[in-house]
Short mmCIF file of C-alpha atoms and ligand atoms in Angstrom, two decimals:
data_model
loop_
_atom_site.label_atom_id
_atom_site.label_comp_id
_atom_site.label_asym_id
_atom_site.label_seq_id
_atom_site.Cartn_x
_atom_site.Cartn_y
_atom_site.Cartn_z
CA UNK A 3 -20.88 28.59 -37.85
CA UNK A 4 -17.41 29.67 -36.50
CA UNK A 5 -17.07 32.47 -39.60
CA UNK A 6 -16.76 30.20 -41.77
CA UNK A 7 -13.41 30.14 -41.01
CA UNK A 8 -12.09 26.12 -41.25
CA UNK A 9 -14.44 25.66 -45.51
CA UNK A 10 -11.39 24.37 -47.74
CA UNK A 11 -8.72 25.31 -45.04
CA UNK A 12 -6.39 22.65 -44.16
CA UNK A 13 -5.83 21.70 -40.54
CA UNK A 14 -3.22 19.67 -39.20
CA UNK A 15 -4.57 17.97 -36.02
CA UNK A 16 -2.64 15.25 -33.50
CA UNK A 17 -4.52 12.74 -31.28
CA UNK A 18 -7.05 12.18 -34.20
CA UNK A 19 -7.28 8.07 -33.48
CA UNK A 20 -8.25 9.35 -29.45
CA UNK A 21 -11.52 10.02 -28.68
CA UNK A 22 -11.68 13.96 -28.37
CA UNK A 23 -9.73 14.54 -31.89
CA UNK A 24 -12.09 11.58 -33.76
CA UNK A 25 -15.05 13.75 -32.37
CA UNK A 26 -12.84 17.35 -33.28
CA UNK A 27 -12.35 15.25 -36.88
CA UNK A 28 -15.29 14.56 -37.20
CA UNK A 29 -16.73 18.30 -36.95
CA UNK A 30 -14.40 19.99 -38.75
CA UNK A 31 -14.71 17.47 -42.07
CA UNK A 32 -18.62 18.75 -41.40
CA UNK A 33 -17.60 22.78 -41.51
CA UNK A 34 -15.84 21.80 -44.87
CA UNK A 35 -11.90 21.48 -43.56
CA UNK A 36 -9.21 19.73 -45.18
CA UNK A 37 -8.04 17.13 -42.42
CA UNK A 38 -4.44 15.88 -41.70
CA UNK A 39 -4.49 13.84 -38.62
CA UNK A 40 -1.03 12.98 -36.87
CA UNK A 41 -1.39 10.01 -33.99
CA UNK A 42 -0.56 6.28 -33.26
CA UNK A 43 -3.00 3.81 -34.16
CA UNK A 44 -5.99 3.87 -32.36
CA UNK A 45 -5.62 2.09 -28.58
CA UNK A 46 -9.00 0.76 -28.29
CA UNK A 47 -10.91 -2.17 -29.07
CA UNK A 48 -13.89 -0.60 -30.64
CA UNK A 49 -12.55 2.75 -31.51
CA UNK A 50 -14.39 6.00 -32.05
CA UNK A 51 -12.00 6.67 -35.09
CA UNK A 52 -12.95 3.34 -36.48
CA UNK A 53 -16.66 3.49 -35.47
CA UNK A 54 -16.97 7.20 -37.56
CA UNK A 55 -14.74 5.71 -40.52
CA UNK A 56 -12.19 8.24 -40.69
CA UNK A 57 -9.15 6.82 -42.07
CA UNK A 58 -11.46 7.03 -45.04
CA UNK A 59 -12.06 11.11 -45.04
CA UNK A 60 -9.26 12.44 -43.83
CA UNK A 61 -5.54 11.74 -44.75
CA UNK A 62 -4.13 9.55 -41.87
CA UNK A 63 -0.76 9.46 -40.77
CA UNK A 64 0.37 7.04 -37.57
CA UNK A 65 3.25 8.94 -36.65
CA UNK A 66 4.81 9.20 -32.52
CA UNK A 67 4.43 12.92 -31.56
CA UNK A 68 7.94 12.35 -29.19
CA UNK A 69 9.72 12.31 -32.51
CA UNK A 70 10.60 16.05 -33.41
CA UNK A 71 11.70 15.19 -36.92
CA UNK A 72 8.26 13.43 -37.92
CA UNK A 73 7.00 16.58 -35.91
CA UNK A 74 8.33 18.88 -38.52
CA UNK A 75 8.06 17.62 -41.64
CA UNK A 76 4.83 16.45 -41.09
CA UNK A 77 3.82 20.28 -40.14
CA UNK A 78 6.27 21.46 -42.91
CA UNK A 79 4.56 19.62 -45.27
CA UNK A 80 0.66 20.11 -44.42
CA UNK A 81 1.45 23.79 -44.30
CA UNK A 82 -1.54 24.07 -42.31
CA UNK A 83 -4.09 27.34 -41.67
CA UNK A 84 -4.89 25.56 -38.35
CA UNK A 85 -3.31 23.30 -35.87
CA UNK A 86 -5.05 21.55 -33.23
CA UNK A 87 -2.82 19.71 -31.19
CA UNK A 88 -4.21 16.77 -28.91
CA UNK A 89 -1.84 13.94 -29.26
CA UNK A 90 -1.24 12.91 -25.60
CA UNK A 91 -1.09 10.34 -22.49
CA UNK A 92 -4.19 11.57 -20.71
CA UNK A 93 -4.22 8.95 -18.14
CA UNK A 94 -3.75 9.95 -14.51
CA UNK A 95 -3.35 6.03 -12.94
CA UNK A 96 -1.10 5.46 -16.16
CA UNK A 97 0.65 8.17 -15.50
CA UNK A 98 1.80 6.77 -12.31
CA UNK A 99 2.58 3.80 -14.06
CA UNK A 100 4.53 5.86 -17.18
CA UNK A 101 5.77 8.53 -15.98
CA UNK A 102 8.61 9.28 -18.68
CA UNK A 103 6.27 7.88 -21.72
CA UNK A 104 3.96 10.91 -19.94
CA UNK A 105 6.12 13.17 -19.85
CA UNK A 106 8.18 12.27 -23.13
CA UNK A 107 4.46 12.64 -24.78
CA UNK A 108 2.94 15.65 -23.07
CA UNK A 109 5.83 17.65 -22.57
CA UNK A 110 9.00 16.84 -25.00
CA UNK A 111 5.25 16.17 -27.78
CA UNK A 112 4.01 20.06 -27.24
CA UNK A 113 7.94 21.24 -27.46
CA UNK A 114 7.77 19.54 -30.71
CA UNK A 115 4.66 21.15 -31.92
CA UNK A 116 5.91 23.91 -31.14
CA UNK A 117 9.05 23.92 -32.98
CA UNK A 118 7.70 22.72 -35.93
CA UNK A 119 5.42 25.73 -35.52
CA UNK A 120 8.27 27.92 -35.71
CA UNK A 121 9.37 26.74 -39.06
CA UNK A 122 6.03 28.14 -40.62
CA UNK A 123 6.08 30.87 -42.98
CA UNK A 124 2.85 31.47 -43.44
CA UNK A 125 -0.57 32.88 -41.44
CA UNK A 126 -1.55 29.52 -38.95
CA UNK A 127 -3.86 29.61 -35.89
CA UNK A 128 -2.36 26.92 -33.33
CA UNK A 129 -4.38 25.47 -30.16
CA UNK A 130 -2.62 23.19 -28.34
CA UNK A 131 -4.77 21.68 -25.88
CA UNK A 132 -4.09 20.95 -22.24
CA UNK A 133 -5.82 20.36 -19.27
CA UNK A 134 -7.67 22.02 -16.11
CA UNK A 135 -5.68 19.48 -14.60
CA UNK A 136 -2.47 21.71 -15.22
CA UNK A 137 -3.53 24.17 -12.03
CA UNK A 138 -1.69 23.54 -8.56
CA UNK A 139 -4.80 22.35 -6.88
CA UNK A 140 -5.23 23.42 -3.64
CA UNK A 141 -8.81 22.19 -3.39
CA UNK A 142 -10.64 25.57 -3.66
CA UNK A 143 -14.28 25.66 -3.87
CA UNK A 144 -14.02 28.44 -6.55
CA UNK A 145 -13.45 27.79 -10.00
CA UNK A 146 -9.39 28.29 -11.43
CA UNK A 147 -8.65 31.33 -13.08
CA UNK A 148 -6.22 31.45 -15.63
CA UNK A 149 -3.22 33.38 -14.17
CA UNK A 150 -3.21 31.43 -10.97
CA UNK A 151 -0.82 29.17 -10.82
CA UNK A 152 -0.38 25.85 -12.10
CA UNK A 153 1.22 22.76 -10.76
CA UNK A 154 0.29 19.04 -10.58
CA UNK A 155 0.14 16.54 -7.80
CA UNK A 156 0.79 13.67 -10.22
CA UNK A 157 2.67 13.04 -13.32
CA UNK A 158 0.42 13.49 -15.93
CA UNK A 159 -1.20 17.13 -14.21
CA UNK A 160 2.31 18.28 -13.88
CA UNK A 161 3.16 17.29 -17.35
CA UNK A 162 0.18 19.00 -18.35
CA UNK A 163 1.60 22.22 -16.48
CA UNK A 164 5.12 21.85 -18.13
CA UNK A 165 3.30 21.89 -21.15
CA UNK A 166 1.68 25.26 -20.48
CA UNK A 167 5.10 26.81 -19.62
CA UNK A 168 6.29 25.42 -22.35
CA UNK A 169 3.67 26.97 -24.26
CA UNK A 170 3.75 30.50 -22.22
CA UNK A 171 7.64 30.70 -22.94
CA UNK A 172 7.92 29.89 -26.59
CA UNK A 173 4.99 31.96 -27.15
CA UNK A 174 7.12 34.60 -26.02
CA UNK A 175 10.76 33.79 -26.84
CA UNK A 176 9.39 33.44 -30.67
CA UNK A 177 5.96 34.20 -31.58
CA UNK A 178 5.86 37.68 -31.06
CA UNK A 179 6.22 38.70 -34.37
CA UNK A 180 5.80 35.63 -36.26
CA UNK A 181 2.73 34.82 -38.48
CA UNK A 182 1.81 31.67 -36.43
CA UNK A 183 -0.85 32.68 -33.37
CA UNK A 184 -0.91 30.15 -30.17
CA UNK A 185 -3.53 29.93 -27.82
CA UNK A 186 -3.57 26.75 -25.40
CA UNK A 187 -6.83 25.29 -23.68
CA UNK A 188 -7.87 24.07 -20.76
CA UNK A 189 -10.40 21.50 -19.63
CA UNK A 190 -12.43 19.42 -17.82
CA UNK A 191 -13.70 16.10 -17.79
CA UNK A 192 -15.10 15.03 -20.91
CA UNK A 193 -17.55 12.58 -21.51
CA UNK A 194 -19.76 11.78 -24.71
CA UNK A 195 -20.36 8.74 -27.14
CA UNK A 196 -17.56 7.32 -28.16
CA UNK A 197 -15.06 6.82 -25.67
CA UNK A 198 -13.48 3.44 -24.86
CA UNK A 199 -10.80 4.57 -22.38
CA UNK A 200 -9.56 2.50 -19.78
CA UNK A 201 -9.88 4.11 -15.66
CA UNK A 202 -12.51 6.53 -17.23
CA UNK A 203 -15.70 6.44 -15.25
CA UNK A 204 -18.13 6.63 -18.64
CA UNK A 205 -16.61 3.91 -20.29
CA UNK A 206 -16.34 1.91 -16.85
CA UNK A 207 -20.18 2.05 -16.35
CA UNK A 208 -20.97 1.18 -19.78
CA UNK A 209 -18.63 -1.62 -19.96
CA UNK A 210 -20.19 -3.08 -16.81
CA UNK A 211 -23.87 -2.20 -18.00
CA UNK A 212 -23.50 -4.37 -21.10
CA UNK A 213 -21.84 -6.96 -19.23
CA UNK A 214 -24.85 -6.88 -16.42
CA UNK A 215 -22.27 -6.48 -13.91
CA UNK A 216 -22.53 -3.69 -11.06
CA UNK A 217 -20.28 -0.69 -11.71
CA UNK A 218 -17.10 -0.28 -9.76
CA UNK A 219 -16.71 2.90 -8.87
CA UNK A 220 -13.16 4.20 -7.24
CA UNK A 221 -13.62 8.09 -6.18
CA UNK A 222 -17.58 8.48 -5.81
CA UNK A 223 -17.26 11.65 -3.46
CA UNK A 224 -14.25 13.61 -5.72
CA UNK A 225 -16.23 16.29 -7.62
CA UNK A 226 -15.46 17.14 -11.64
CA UNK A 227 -16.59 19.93 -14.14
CA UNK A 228 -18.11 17.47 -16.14
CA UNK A 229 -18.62 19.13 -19.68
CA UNK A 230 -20.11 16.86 -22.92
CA UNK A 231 -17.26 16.31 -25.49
CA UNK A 232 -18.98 19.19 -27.94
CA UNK A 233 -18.58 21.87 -25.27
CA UNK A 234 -14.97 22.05 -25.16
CA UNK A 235 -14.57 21.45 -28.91
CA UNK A 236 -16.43 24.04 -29.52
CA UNK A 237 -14.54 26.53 -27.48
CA UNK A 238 -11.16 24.81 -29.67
CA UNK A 239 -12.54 25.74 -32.74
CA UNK A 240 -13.93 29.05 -31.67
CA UNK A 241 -10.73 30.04 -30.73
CA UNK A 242 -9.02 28.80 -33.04
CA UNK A 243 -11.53 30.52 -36.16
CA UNK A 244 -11.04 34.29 -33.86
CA UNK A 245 -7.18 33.99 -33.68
CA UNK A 246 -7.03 33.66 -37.47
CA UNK A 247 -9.74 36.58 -37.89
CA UNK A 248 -9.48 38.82 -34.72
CA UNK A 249 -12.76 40.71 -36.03
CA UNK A 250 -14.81 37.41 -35.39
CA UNK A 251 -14.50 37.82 -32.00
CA UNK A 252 -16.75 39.46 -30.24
CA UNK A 253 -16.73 42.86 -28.98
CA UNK A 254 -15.94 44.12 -25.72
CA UNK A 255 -18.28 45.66 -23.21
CA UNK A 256 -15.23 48.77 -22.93
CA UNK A 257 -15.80 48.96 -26.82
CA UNK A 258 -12.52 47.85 -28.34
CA UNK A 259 -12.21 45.05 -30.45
CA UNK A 260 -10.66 41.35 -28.91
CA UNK A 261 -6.59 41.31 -30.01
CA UNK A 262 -4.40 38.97 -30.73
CA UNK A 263 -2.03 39.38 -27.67
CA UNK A 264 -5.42 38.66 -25.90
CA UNK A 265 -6.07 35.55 -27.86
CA UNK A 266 -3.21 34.30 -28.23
CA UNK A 267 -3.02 33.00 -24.66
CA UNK A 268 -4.67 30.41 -22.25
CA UNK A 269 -8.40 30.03 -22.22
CA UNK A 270 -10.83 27.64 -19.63
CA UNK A 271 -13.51 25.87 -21.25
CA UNK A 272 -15.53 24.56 -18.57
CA UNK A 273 -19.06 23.59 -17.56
CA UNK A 274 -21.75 25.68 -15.81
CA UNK A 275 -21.93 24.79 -11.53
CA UNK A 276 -24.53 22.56 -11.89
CA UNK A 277 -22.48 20.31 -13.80
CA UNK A 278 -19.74 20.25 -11.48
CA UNK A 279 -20.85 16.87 -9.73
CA UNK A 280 -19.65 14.17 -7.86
CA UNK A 281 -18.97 10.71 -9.78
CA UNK A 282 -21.56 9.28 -7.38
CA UNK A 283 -23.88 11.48 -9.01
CA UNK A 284 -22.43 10.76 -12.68
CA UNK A 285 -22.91 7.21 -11.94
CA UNK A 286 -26.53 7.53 -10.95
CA UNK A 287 -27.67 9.47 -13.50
CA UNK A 288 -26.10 7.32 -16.53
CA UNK A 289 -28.53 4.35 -14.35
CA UNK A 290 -31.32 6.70 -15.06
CA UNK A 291 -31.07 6.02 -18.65
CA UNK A 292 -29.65 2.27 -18.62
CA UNK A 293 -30.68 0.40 -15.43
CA UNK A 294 -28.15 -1.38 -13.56
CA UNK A 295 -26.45 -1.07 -9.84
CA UNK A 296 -22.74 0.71 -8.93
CA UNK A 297 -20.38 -0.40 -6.11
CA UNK A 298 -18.06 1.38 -3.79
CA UNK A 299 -15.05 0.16 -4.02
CA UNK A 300 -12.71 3.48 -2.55
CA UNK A 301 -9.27 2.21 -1.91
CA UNK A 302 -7.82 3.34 0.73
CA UNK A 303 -4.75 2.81 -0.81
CA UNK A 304 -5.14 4.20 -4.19
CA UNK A 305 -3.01 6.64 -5.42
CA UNK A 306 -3.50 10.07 -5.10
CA UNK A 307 -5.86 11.93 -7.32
CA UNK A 308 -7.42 15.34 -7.08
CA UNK A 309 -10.72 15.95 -4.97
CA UNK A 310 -12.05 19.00 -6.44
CA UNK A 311 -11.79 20.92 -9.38
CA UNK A 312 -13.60 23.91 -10.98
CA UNK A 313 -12.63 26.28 -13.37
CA UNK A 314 -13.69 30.00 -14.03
CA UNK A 315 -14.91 30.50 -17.78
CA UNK A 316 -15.13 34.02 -17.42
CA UNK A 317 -11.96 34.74 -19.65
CA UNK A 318 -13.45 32.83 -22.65
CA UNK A 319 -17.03 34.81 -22.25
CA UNK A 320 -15.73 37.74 -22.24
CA UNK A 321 -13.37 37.85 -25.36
CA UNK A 322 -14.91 35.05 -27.16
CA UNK A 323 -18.76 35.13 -26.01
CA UNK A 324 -18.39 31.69 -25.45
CA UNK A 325 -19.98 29.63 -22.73
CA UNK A 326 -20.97 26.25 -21.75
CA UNK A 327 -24.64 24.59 -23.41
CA UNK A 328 -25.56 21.06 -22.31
CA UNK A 329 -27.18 20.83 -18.54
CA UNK A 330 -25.61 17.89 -16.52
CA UNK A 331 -28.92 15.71 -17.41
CA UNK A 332 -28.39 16.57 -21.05
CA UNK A 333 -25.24 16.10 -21.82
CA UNK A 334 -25.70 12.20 -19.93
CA UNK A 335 -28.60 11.86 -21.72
CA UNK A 336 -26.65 12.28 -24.91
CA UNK A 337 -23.79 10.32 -23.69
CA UNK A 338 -25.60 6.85 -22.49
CA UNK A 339 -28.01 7.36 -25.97
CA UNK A 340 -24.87 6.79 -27.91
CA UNK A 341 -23.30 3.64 -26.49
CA UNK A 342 -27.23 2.18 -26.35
CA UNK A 343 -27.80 3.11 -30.48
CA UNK A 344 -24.07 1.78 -31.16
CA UNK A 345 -24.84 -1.57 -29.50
CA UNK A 346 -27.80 -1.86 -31.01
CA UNK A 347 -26.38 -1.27 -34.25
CA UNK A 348 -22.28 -0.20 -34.72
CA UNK A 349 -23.23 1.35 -37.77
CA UNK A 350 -25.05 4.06 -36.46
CA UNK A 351 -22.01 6.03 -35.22
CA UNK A 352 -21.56 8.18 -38.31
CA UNK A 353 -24.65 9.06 -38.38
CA UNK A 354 -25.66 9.52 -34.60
CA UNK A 355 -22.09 11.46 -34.65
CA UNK A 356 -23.47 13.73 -37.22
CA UNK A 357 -26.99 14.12 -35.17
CA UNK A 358 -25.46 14.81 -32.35
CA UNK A 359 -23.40 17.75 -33.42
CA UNK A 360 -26.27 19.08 -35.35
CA UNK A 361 -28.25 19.21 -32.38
CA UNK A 362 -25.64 20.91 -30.58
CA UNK A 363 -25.30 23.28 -33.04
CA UNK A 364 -29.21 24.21 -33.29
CA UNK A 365 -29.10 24.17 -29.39
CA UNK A 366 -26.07 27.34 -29.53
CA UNK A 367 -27.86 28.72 -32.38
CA UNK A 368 -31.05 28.81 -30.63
CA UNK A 369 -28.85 30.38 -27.26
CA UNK A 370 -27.71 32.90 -29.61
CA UNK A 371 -23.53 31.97 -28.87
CA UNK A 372 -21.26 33.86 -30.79
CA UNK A 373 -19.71 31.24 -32.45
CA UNK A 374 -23.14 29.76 -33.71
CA UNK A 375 -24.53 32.95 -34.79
CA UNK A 376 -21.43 34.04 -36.65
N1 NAD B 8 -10.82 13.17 -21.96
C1 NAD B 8 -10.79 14.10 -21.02
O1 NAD B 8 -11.60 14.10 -20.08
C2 NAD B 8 -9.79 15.22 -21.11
C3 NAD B 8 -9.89 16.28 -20.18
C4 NAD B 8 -8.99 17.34 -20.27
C5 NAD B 8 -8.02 17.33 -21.25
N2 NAD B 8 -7.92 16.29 -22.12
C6 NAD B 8 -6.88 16.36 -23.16
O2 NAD B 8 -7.47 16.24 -24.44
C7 NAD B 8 -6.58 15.57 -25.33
C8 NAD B 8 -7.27 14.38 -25.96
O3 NAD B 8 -7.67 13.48 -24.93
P1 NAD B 8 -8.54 12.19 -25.25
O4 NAD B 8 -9.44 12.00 -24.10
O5 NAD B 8 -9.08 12.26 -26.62
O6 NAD B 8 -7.39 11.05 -25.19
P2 NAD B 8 -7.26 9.69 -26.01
O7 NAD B 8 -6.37 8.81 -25.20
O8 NAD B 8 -8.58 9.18 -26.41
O9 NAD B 8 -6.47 10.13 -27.32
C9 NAD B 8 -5.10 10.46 -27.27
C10 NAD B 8 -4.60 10.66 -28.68
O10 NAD B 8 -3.20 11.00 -28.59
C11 NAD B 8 -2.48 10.13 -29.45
N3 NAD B 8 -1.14 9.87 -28.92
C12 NAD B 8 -0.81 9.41 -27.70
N4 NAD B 8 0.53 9.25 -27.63
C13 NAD B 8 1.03 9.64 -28.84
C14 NAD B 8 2.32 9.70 -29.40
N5 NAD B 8 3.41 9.34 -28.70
N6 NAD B 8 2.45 10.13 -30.68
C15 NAD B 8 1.37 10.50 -31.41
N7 NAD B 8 0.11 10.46 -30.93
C16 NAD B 8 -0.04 10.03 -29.66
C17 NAD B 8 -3.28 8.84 -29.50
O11 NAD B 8 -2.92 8.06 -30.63
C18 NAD B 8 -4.68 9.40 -29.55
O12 NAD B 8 -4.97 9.77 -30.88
C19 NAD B 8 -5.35 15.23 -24.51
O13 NAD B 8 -4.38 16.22 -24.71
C20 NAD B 8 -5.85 15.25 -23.09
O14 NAD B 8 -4.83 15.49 -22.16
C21 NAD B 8 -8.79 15.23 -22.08
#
């Protein structure tokens, strides 16, 4: 899996309380990494960090990603082979609410990174993860391409843009000829077992399910690339494992070899069309596996956020073989089985966490994806 590249490496990851970097935690303690996580405490009540008991396997720091000094000695000190940076305020109604704690996070956070990445004297493979939110959306019914340009109706997608310029232009004001590579990664909505966010459609159904309540649901006509919390992970750590080994990647149809001034730049990691669904259609497929009823309640008055969004994976399939594995009815499947098993018994997570990504990595074995094979 992934070249063997993260067995006895040490990786310095941010956001590793949240729900994407417990699950990102939790996979690369599995491929044999050395794990420094960087994050506050964990801002749910249950917690996926808590549920998988990772303050126990890794070595936890609470630590505010808006303070550069903690920034870089904490990075100075790790000395890390890998950096996965997550540590954000992914919230688009917060957002609204915060919009300097958003931007002092998502922004001023990924400047920080990336000073402290600077300081490194040594071979490191950085992704610093952003959003598909970061495009300027004009509501295209074709999937966003990496060069087109990005923007951001609200705070948190623009922040997620100024992150990527940020990004782009100390990429290129410093990391030319520096032993640190930087990629950054883009993508969609997530879901998968684990999450207890607030305003996130998942976690809003289940919460209602268990309370036998009907679901409230805000935006059922806006459409999402939907993509199982695995999928984009794996594209992280895939690129991630082929910027510190170029020859991992795979080759290219005009013969060459992938390199690094290839890698080291923005990558999509989204779902196939069929998963690009409306939340209507989320909602009534997570019914199909716990019964229950949802409710329209669009607001006529809410605030703005985006109706469509797609993105084009053809970038990361073409220089990293990579591509999306869970159908729509899979990955919900997957998703509704956890928060059933964990209320059945909250000791399962581990476990079921451990299932689950060994399934997902028989299922890419089985599809023959690069980074499975390899
Ligand atoms: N969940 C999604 O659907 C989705 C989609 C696209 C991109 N993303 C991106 O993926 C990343 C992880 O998202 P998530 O869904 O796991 O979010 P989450 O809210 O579950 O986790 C956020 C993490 O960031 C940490 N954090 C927040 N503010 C911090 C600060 N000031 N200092 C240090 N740590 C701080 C939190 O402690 C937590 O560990 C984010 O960068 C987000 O923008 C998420």
């Amino acid at each position: 899996m992934f070249a063997e590249a993260f067995r006895n490496k040490t990786v310095w990851l941010s956001g590793h309380t949240g729900f994407k970097g417990a699950w990102l935690a939790q996979w690369l303690l599995e491929l044999g990494a050395n794990v420094h996580g960087f994050a506050l405490e964990p801002a749910t009540k249950p917690a996926l960090f808590n549920q998988l008991g990772l303050a126990g396997q890794l070595h936890h720091r609470i630590a505010d990603i808006r303070d550069p000094a903690a920034v870089r000695k904490s990075i100075g000190k790790v000395q890390p082979d890998f950096v996965f940076h997550l540590a954000a305020q992914p919230l688009v109604r917060r957002s609204y609410a915060q919009p300097l704690e958003t931007y002092a996070t998502n922004v001023m956070g990924t400047a920080h990174v990336l000073e402290a990445l600077r300081g490194l004297k040594k071979p490191c493979a950085a992704v610093l993860v952003t959003t598909d939110k970061c495009y300027e959306n004009r509501e295209w019914l074709h999937g966003y391409r990496e060069d087109d340009p990005l923007g951001g109706h609200d705070p948190y997608s623009s922040s997620k843009a100024a992150a990527e310029i940020a990004i782009s232009a100390w990429r290129r004001s410093f990391f030319k000829k520096h032993p640190v590579k930087i990629a950054s990664a883009r993508a969609g909505n997530v879901i998968g077992g684990g999450d207890c966010a607030k305003d996130r459609i998942v976690p809003d159904c289940i919460r209602a399910l268990q309370k036998k309540q009907p679901i409230a649901v805000r935006n059922p006509n806006a459409t999402r690339p939907w993509q199982h919390v695995l999928e984009p992970l794996s594209g992280y750590l895939w690129l991630a494992a082929c910027l510190s080994q170029p020859l991992a990647a795979p080759k290219q149809s005009k013969g060459g070899s992938t390199n690094d001034s290839q890698l080291a730049s923005a990558f999509n990691f989204g779902p196939t069309h069929e998963a690009n669904r409306t939340v209507g259609e989320l909602v009534t497929e997570v019914l199909k596996h716990w019964p229950g009823r949802w409710e329209d309640k669009s607001d006529p008055h809410a605030v703005h956020e985006a109706g469509l969004l797609q993105l084009s994976t053809d970038k990361a399939h073409a220089l990293l073989g990579w591509q999306p594995l869970w159908s729509f009815s899979v990955m919900v499947e997957r998703t509704v089985a956890w928060y059933r098993e964990t209320a059945a018994d909250p000791r399962s997570a581990p476990v079921l966490a451990t299932r689950q990504i060994g399934q997902y990595q028989a299922d890419a074995l089985r599809a023959g994806l690069s980074w499975a094979v390899k």
